[in-house]
């Protein structure tokens, strides 16, 4: 089972399927088992920084919205620190930086509420622009898709971001930039994810 | 300046490709552009952590976690257990393992499942647990039934349990499916066969484990999971601590 260097091979991925909600967000399909469902509160009440809402749709190669997708979110706090021992610094009590959301069963729209992350360290002393890492699974997706959301009001930081800088041709970088809308009480960032075809979102092999 | 140590590159030959036309839904849900390779940053080598305050005792017992008092799910009682390891065979400790599955008749408790097999009133179909210091997990459940699905006209999924595992980094996040030894539906399933490597398919098959089977109670199956391994910490190009 091992390769000649004695490393174990990674377990193969399989699709999360159409009923992923049963396991990961059971109350959304009417199953009341857990007292405490995970992934509902990304930032917690103590987190500093600007409260924002992120919303969008997952769109397939025919232009149709997925109504069975699930997205997990991973981000730093407003100071650019992750809730993890390998990130230098401390986060506010209750700040998790992780969440999971599903597309609405009827419309396909999804949203989450959080705080806007701060810039953080990159590789070899570089700085990364503020971003949120996303992981997308659904029926028809055989291995989870990794992408990043950046913010359109961080133009200078985005221009200097080493990850965005890797994307060629450069116009594809725009698929990772969420659009701010200040017309309501809470700032909203719109971020549609196109799985395939025209203006296909950039996905990463991390 | 410290550069975080990277996770081993994913061997994509052992994973299904995004576009696998035998599984029809993948046709319109697979990117056409190549993935952009991203050397790990702190964003990828960190990930959510969970503790015992997040879950409850008994969340891993699907026989009873949805059942009325004194009742139990109907079906073949099994213990599904194993270890979560990394590629260096080190245990992945305190990591969250979540599962979901159909009932013994192949019916899911989900509003979108309209298969004619009946719901079991005492079976919900989800469970979760944190691995222990040896990376060990276990669930009590019923063996799920096969069920038909709209792909080709007469496609049936093998009995399977969906698994979700975190590891300690967002780069290790994995969802997969566990099948059961000897099931003749495995080699003819279009979803299983999205995986190009037969050995990788075999590793998704839980083995009958008579040593952990409890006489007159439950049959055991063993399913080990391997997450990505990781290099030693690097400072610039200089190895430290090796």
Coordinates of C-alpha atoms in Angstrom, one line a residue:
Chain A
X1 CA 0.0 0.0 0.0
X2 CA 2.9 2.3 0.6
X3 CA 5.1 3.9 -2.1
X4 CA 8.8 3.2 -2.1
X5 CA 9.5 6.1 0.4
X6 CA 7.0 4.6 2.8
X7 CA 4.5 7.4 2.6
X8 CA 0.9 6.4 2.9
X9 CA -1.2 7.5 -0.1
X10 CA -3.9 10.0 0.7
X11 CA -7.5 8.7 0.9
X12 CA -9.3 9.5 -2.3
X13 CA -12.0 12.1 -2.5
X14 CA -15.5 11.4 -3.5
X15 CA -18.4 13.8 -4.1
X16 CA -20.4 15.1 -1.1
X17 CA -23.5 14.2 -3.0
X18 CA -27.0 15.8 -2.9
X19 CA -27.7 15.0 0.8
X20 CA -24.5 16.6 2.3
X21 CA -26.8 18.6 4.5
X22 CA -27.8 15.6 6.6
X23 CA -24.3 15.2 7.8
X24 CA -23.0 18.8 7.9
X25 CA -26.0 21.0 8.6
X26 CA -28.7 18.5 9.7
X27 CA -31.1 21.0 11.1
X28 CA -31.5 22.5 7.6
X29 CA -33.1 19.3 6.5
X30 CA -35.2 19.0 9.7
X31 CA -33.0 16.6 11.6
X32 CA -32.7 17.7 15.3
X33 CA -29.9 15.6 16.7
X34 CA -27.1 18.0 17.8
X35 CA -27.5 20.6 20.6
X36 CA -24.8 22.6 18.9
X37 CA -24.5 22.7 15.2
X38 CA -21.1 23.7 13.9
X39 CA -20.1 26.5 11.5
X40 CA -23.0 28.9 12.3
X41 CA -21.0 31.7 13.8
X42 CA -17.8 32.6 12.1
X43 CA -16.6 35.7 14.1
X44 CA -18.4 35.6 17.4
X45 CA -19.7 38.6 19.3
X46 CA -16.3 39.8 20.6
X47 CA -14.6 40.1 17.3
X48 CA -13.3 43.6 16.4
X49 CA -13.5 45.0 12.9
X50 CA -16.1 45.8 10.4
X51 CA -19.2 43.5 10.3
X52 CA -19.9 42.5 6.8
X53 CA -22.2 40.2 4.8
X54 CA -21.0 38.1 1.9
X55 CA -23.5 36.7 -0.5
X56 CA -23.6 35.1 -3.9
X57 CA -24.5 32.0 -5.9
X58 CA -22.7 29.0 -7.2
X59 CA -23.3 28.8 -11.0
X60 CA -22.8 25.8 -13.2
X61 CA -21.6 25.6 -16.8
X62 CA -25.2 26.2 -18.1
X63 CA -25.6 29.4 -16.1
X64 CA -27.9 27.7 -13.6
X65 CA -27.6 28.2 -9.8
X66 CA -26.6 25.1 -7.7
X67 CA -29.3 24.5 -5.1
X68 CA -27.4 21.8 -3.2
X69 CA -23.9 23.2 -2.7
X70 CA -22.1 23.7 0.5
X71 CA -19.3 26.2 1.2
X72 CA -16.8 26.3 4.0
X73 CA -15.2 29.5 5.0
X74 CA -11.7 30.1 6.6
X75 CA -10.4 33.5 7.5
X76 CA -8.3 35.6 9.8
X77 CA -9.6 38.2 12.2
X78 CA -9.5 42.0 11.5
X79 CA -5.8 42.0 12.7
X80 CA -4.9 39.3 10.2
X81 CA -4.6 36.5 12.8
X82 CA -6.0 33.0 12.4
X83 CA -7.5 31.0 15.3
X84 CA -4.7 28.5 15.1
X85 CA -1.4 28.0 17.0
X86 CA 0.6 28.4 13.8
X87 CA -0.7 31.9 13.3
X88 CA 1.3 34.5 15.3
X89 CA -0.9 36.5 17.6
X90 CA -4.2 36.0 19.5
X91 CA -7.8 36.2 18.3
X92 CA -10.7 37.5 20.3
X93 CA -12.5 35.0 22.6
X94 CA -15.1 33.2 20.5
X95 CA -13.5 34.1 17.2
X96 CA -13.4 30.9 15.1
X97 CA -12.8 32.1 11.6
X98 CA -14.5 29.1 10.2
X99 CA -18.0 28.6 9.0
X100 CA -20.2 26.6 6.7
X101 CA -23.1 27.8 4.6
X102 CA -25.4 26.1 2.1
X103 CA -27.2 27.3 -1.0
X104 CA -30.9 27.9 -0.5
X105 CA -32.9 24.9 -1.6
X106 CA -35.2 27.0 -3.8
X107 CA -33.1 30.0 -5.1
X108 CA -29.5 28.8 -4.7
X109 CA -28.5 32.0 -2.9
X110 CA -26.1 31.7 -0.1
X111 CA -24.7 34.2 2.4
X112 CA -22.7 34.5 5.6
X113 CA -22.0 37.2 8.1
X114 CA -18.6 37.8 9.5
X115 CA -15.9 40.5 10.1
X116 CA -13.7 41.7 7.3
X117 CA -10.3 40.0 7.7
X118 CA -7.1 42.0 7.9
X119 CA -4.0 41.6 5.8
X120 CA -1.7 38.9 7.0
X121 CA 1.8 37.5 6.3
X122 CA 2.6 35.7 3.1
X123 CA 5.6 33.6 2.1
X124 CA 9.1 34.9 2.7
X125 CA 8.1 38.2 4.2
X126 CA 5.5 39.2 1.6
X127 CA 2.1 40.5 2.7
X128 CA -1.2 39.0 1.6
X129 CA -4.2 41.2 0.8
X130 CA -7.2 40.6 3.0
X131 CA -9.0 37.5 1.8
X132 CA -11.3 34.6 2.8
X133 CA -10.5 31.1 1.8
X134 CA -13.5 29.1 0.5
X135 CA -13.9 25.3 0.0
X136 CA -16.9 24.2 -2.2
X137 CA -18.5 20.8 -2.3
X138 CA -21.7 19.6 -4.0
X139 CA -23.2 16.8 -6.0
X140 CA -21.2 16.6 -9.2
X141 CA -18.0 18.0 -7.6
X142 CA -15.7 15.0 -7.2
X143 CA -13.1 16.8 -5.1
X144 CA -13.6 20.0 -3.1
X145 CA -12.8 23.2 -5.0
X146 CA -10.5 25.8 -3.3
X147 CA -10.8 29.4 -4.1
X148 CA -10.3 32.8 -2.4
X149 CA -12.5 35.9 -2.0
X150 CA -10.7 39.3 -2.1
X151 CA -12.4 42.7 -1.6
X152 CA -12.8 45.4 -4.3
X153 CA -12.1 48.2 -1.9
X154 CA -8.6 46.9 -1.2
X155 CA -7.2 47.8 -4.6
X156 CA -3.6 48.6 -3.6
X157 CA -3.3 45.5 -1.4
X158 CA -4.8 43.4 -4.2
X159 CA -2.3 44.7 -6.7
X160 CA 0.6 43.6 -4.4
X161 CA -0.9 40.3 -3.4
X162 CA 1.4 37.4 -4.3
X163 CA -1.4 34.9 -4.9
X164 CA -3.4 37.1 -7.2
X165 CA -0.1 37.9 -8.9
X166 CA 0.3 34.2 -9.9
X167 CA -2.9 34.2 -11.9
X168 CA -2.3 34.3 -15.6
X169 CA -3.9 35.8 -17.7
X170 CA -4.3 38.7 -15.3
X171 CA -8.0 39.4 -16.2
X172 CA -8.9 36.1 -14.5
X173 CA -8.0 37.7 -11.2
X174 CA -11.2 39.7 -11.3
X175 CA -13.2 36.5 -10.7
X176 CA -11.8 36.5 -7.1
X177 CA -12.7 40.1 -6.3
X178 CA -16.0 40.6 -4.4
X179 CA -18.0 43.8 -5.1
X180 CA -18.9 46.0 -2.2
X181 CA -22.5 47.4 -1.8
X182 CA -23.1 50.0 0.9
X183 CA -26.7 50.7 0.1
X184 CA -28.0 48.8 3.2
X185 CA -27.3 48.9 7.0
X186 CA -24.5 46.3 6.7
X187 CA -21.9 46.4 3.9
X188 CA -22.5 43.6 1.5
X189 CA -19.9 41.9 -0.7
X190 CA -21.3 40.1 -3.7
X191 CA -19.3 37.1 -4.9
X192 CA -20.8 34.7 -7.5
X193 CA -18.7 31.6 -8.1
X194 CA -18.8 30.3 -11.7
X195 CA -17.8 26.7 -11.8
X196 CA -17.3 26.5 -15.6
X197 CA -17.2 28.5 -18.8
X198 CA -17.6 32.2 -19.3
X199 CA -15.8 34.1 -16.5
X200 CA -15.0 30.8 -14.7
X201 CA -13.8 31.4 -11.2
X202 CA -10.1 30.7 -10.5
X203 CA -9.7 27.6 -8.4
X204 CA -6.5 26.6 -6.6
X205 CA -4.5 23.5 -6.1
X206 CA -3.4 24.2 -2.5
Chain B
X1 CA 11.2 35.6 8.0
X2 CA 9.6 32.3 8.8
X3 CA 7.9 30.5 5.9
X4 CA 5.4 27.9 6.9
X5 CA 6.1 24.3 6.1
X6 CA 4.0 23.0 3.2
X7 CA 1.7 20.0 3.0
X8 CA 2.8 17.4 0.5
X9 CA 1.5 18.0 -2.9
X10 CA -1.8 16.2 -3.5
X11 CA -1.3 13.2 -5.9
X12 CA -4.2 14.0 -8.2
X13 CA -3.8 10.6 -10.0
X14 CA -5.3 9.0 -6.8
X15 CA -8.3 11.4 -6.8
X16 CA -11.2 11.6 -9.2
X17 CA -10.8 14.3 -11.9
X18 CA -13.3 17.1 -11.8
X19 CA -14.7 16.1 -15.2
X20 CA -15.8 12.5 -15.2
X21 CA -18.6 12.1 -17.7
X22 CA -19.8 8.7 -16.5
X23 CA -21.0 10.7 -13.5
X24 CA -23.3 13.0 -15.5
X25 CA -23.7 15.8 -12.9
X26 CA -19.9 16.4 -13.0
X27 CA -20.1 17.5 -16.7
X28 CA -21.6 21.0 -16.0
X29 CA -20.0 21.3 -12.5
X30 CA -16.3 20.8 -13.4
X31 CA -14.0 23.7 -14.1
X32 CA -12.6 23.8 -17.6
X33 CA -9.5 25.9 -16.7
X34 CA -6.5 24.3 -15.0
X35 CA -6.2 24.8 -11.2
X36 CA -3.7 27.5 -10.2
X37 CA -1.0 25.9 -8.0
X38 CA -0.6 27.8 -4.8
X39 CA 2.4 27.3 -2.5
X40 CA 1.0 27.0 1.0
X41 CA 0.7 30.2 3.1
X42 CA -0.5 30.6 6.6
X43 CA -4.0 30.6 5.1
X44 CA -3.6 27.0 4.0
X45 CA -1.6 25.5 6.8
X46 CA -4.0 26.6 9.5
X47 CA -7.6 25.4 9.8
X48 CA -10.5 25.1 12.3
X49 CA -10.0 23.3 15.5
X50 CA -12.7 21.6 17.5
X51 CA -13.0 20.6 21.2
X52 CA -15.2 18.4 23.3
X53 CA -17.5 21.4 24.1
X54 CA -18.5 21.3 20.4
X55 CA -20.0 17.9 20.4
X56 CA -22.0 15.7 22.8
X57 CA -21.5 12.3 24.2
X58 CA -23.5 9.9 22.0
X59 CA -23.3 12.0 18.8
X60 CA -21.4 9.0 17.3
X61 CA -24.2 6.5 18.0
X62 CA -26.5 6.5 15.1
X63 CA -28.5 3.6 16.5
X64 CA -29.9 5.8 19.2
X65 CA -29.1 9.5 18.5
X66 CA -32.4 10.0 16.7
X67 CA -34.4 7.1 18.3
X68 CA -37.3 7.4 20.7
X69 CA -36.4 6.5 24.3
X70 CA -35.8 2.7 24.5
X71 CA -36.0 2.3 20.7
X72 CA -33.2 1.7 18.1
X73 CA -32.8 2.0 14.4
X74 CA -33.8 -1.1 12.3
X75 CA -31.1 -2.8 10.2
X76 CA -27.8 -4.7 10.5
X77 CA -26.1 -3.3 13.6
X78 CA -22.5 -2.4 12.8
X79 CA -19.5 -0.7 14.4
X80 CA -17.7 1.4 11.9
X81 CA -14.3 2.3 13.2
X82 CA -10.7 3.1 12.3
X83 CA -7.9 5.6 12.5
X84 CA -7.2 8.9 10.9
X85 CA -3.5 9.1 10.0
X86 CA -1.3 11.4 7.9
X87 CA 0.9 10.2 5.1
X88 CA 3.7 9.5 7.5
X89 CA 1.3 7.2 9.5
X90 CA 1.2 9.6 12.4
X91 CA -2.2 9.8 14.2
X92 CA -4.3 12.9 13.5
X93 CA -5.5 13.7 17.0
X94 CA -8.6 15.5 18.1
X95 CA -9.9 16.0 14.6
X96 CA -13.5 16.1 13.7
X97 CA -15.0 13.2 11.8
X98 CA -18.6 13.6 10.6
X99 CA -20.6 10.9 8.8
X100 CA -24.0 10.7 7.1
X101 CA -25.8 7.8 5.4
X102 CA -29.1 6.3 4.2
X103 CA -31.1 3.9 6.4
X104 CA -31.1 0.2 6.1
X105 CA -33.5 0.4 3.1
X106 CA -31.4 3.0 1.2
X107 CA -33.6 6.0 2.2
X108 CA -32.2 9.3 3.3
X109 CA -33.9 11.6 5.8
X110 CA -33.9 14.5 3.3
X111 CA -36.7 16.4 1.7
X112 CA -35.2 15.9 -1.8
X113 CA -35.1 12.1 -1.4
X114 CA -38.3 10.6 -2.7
X115 CA -37.3 7.0 -3.1
X116 CA -40.2 4.7 -2.3
X117 CA -38.3 2.7 0.5
X118 CA -39.7 3.9 3.8
X119 CA -38.1 6.2 6.4
X120 CA -37.1 4.6 9.7
X121 CA -38.7 6.7 12.5
X122 CA -35.8 5.9 14.8
X123 CA -32.9 6.7 12.4
X124 CA -31.7 10.2 11.5
X125 CA -28.5 9.3 9.6
X126 CA -25.8 11.6 10.9
X127 CA -23.0 11.3 13.5
X128 CA -19.8 12.9 14.6
X129 CA -16.8 12.3 16.9
X130 CA -13.4 13.7 17.7
X131 CA -10.5 11.3 17.2
X132 CA -8.5 10.3 20.3
X133 CA -4.8 10.5 20.9
X134 CA -4.2 7.5 18.6
X135 CA -6.3 9.1 15.9
X136 CA -9.0 6.6 16.6
X137 CA -12.7 7.0 15.9
X138 CA -15.8 4.8 16.0
X139 CA -19.5 4.9 15.2
X140 CA -22.4 2.6 16.0
X141 CA -24.9 2.5 13.2
X142 CA -26.8 0.3 10.8
X143 CA -25.4 -0.8 7.5
X144 CA -27.0 1.4 4.9
X145 CA -28.9 -0.1 2.0
X146 CA -28.1 0.4 -1.7
X147 CA -30.3 2.9 -3.5
X148 CA -31.2 3.9 -7.1
X149 CA -30.2 7.3 -8.5
X150 CA -30.9 9.1 -11.7
X151 CA -27.7 8.8 -13.8
X152 CA -28.2 6.0 -16.3
X153 CA -31.6 4.5 -16.1
X154 CA -30.7 1.7 -13.8
X155 CA -27.8 2.9 -11.6
X156 CA -27.6 1.9 -7.9
X157 CA -25.2 3.2 -5.4
X158 CA -23.4 0.6 -3.4
X159 CA -24.0 0.7 0.4
X160 CA -21.9 3.6 1.6
X161 CA -21.3 6.1 4.4
X162 CA -20.2 9.6 3.6
X163 CA -17.2 10.8 5.6
X164 CA -16.0 14.4 6.3
X165 CA -12.6 14.9 7.9
X166 CA -10.7 18.1 8.8
X167 CA -7.2 17.4 9.9
X168 CA -5.4 20.4 11.3
X169 CA -5.1 22.5 8.1
X170 CA -7.5 23.8 5.5
X171 CA -5.2 22.1 3.0
X172 CA -6.1 18.7 4.5
X173 CA -9.9 19.1 4.2
X174 CA -11.5 16.0 2.7
X175 CA -14.9 14.5 2.0
X176 CA -15.1 10.9 0.8
X177 CA -17.3 7.8 0.9
X178 CA -16.7 4.5 2.7
X179 CA -17.9 1.3 0.9
X180 CA -18.2 -2.3 2.3
X181 CA -16.1 -5.3 1.5
X182 CA -17.5 -7.6 -1.1
X183 CA -20.3 -5.4 -2.4
X184 CA -20.9 -6.3 -6.1
X185 CA -22.2 -2.8 -6.8
X186 CA -18.8 -1.2 -6.2
X187 CA -17.2 -2.0 -9.6
X188 CA -20.2 -0.9 -11.5
X189 CA -20.9 2.4 -9.7
X190 CA -20.2 5.5 -11.9
X191 CA -19.3 7.6 -8.8
X192 CA -16.8 5.0 -7.5
X193 CA -15.4 4.7 -11.0
X194 CA -14.6 8.4 -11.2
X195 CA -11.4 7.3 -9.3
X196 CA -8.9 6.3 -11.9
X197 CA -6.7 4.1 -9.5
X198 CA -8.0 0.7 -8.5
X199 CA -5.9 0.6 -5.3
X200 CA -7.3 4.0 -4.3
X201 CA -10.8 2.5 -4.8
X202 CA -9.8 -0.5 -2.7
X203 CA -8.7 1.8 0.1
X204 CA -12.3 3.2 0.3
X205 CA -13.6 -0.2 1.1
X206 CA -14.1 -1.0 4.8
X207 CA -13.1 -4.5 5.8
X208 CA -15.1 -6.9 7.9
X209 CA -13.3 -6.9 11.3
X210 CA -14.2 -10.0 13.3
X211 CA -11.8 -9.0 16.1
X212 CA -13.9 -6.0 17.0
X213 CA -17.2 -7.6 16.3
X214 CA -19.3 -7.9 19.5
X215 CA -20.9 -11.3 19.8
X216 CA -24.7 -11.1 19.7
X217 CA -24.6 -7.3 19.3
X218 CA -22.9 -5.7 16.3
X219 CA -20.6 -6.6 13.4
X220 CA -17.5 -4.5 13.0
X221 CA -16.0 -2.9 9.9
X222 CA -12.7 -1.1 9.8
X223 CA -12.0 2.0 7.7
X224 CA -8.8 3.9 8.0
X225 CA -8.4 7.4 6.6
X226 CA -5.2 9.1 5.4
X227 CA -4.8 12.9 5.2
X228 CA -2.0 14.8 3.6
X229 CA 1.4 14.8 5.3
X230 CA 3.6 17.7 5.9
X231 CA 7.3 18.7 5.5
X232 CA 9.4 19.7 8.5
X233 CA 9.4 23.4 9.2
X234 CA 11.6 25.4 6.9
X235 CA 13.3 28.7 7.5
X236 CA 13.9 30.1 4.1
X237 CA 15.7 27.3 2.4
X238 CA 17.4 25.9 5.5
X239 CA 16.0 22.8 7.2
X240 CA 15.5 23.2 10.9
X241 CA 15.3 20.4 13.4
X242 CA 16.1 17.7 10.9

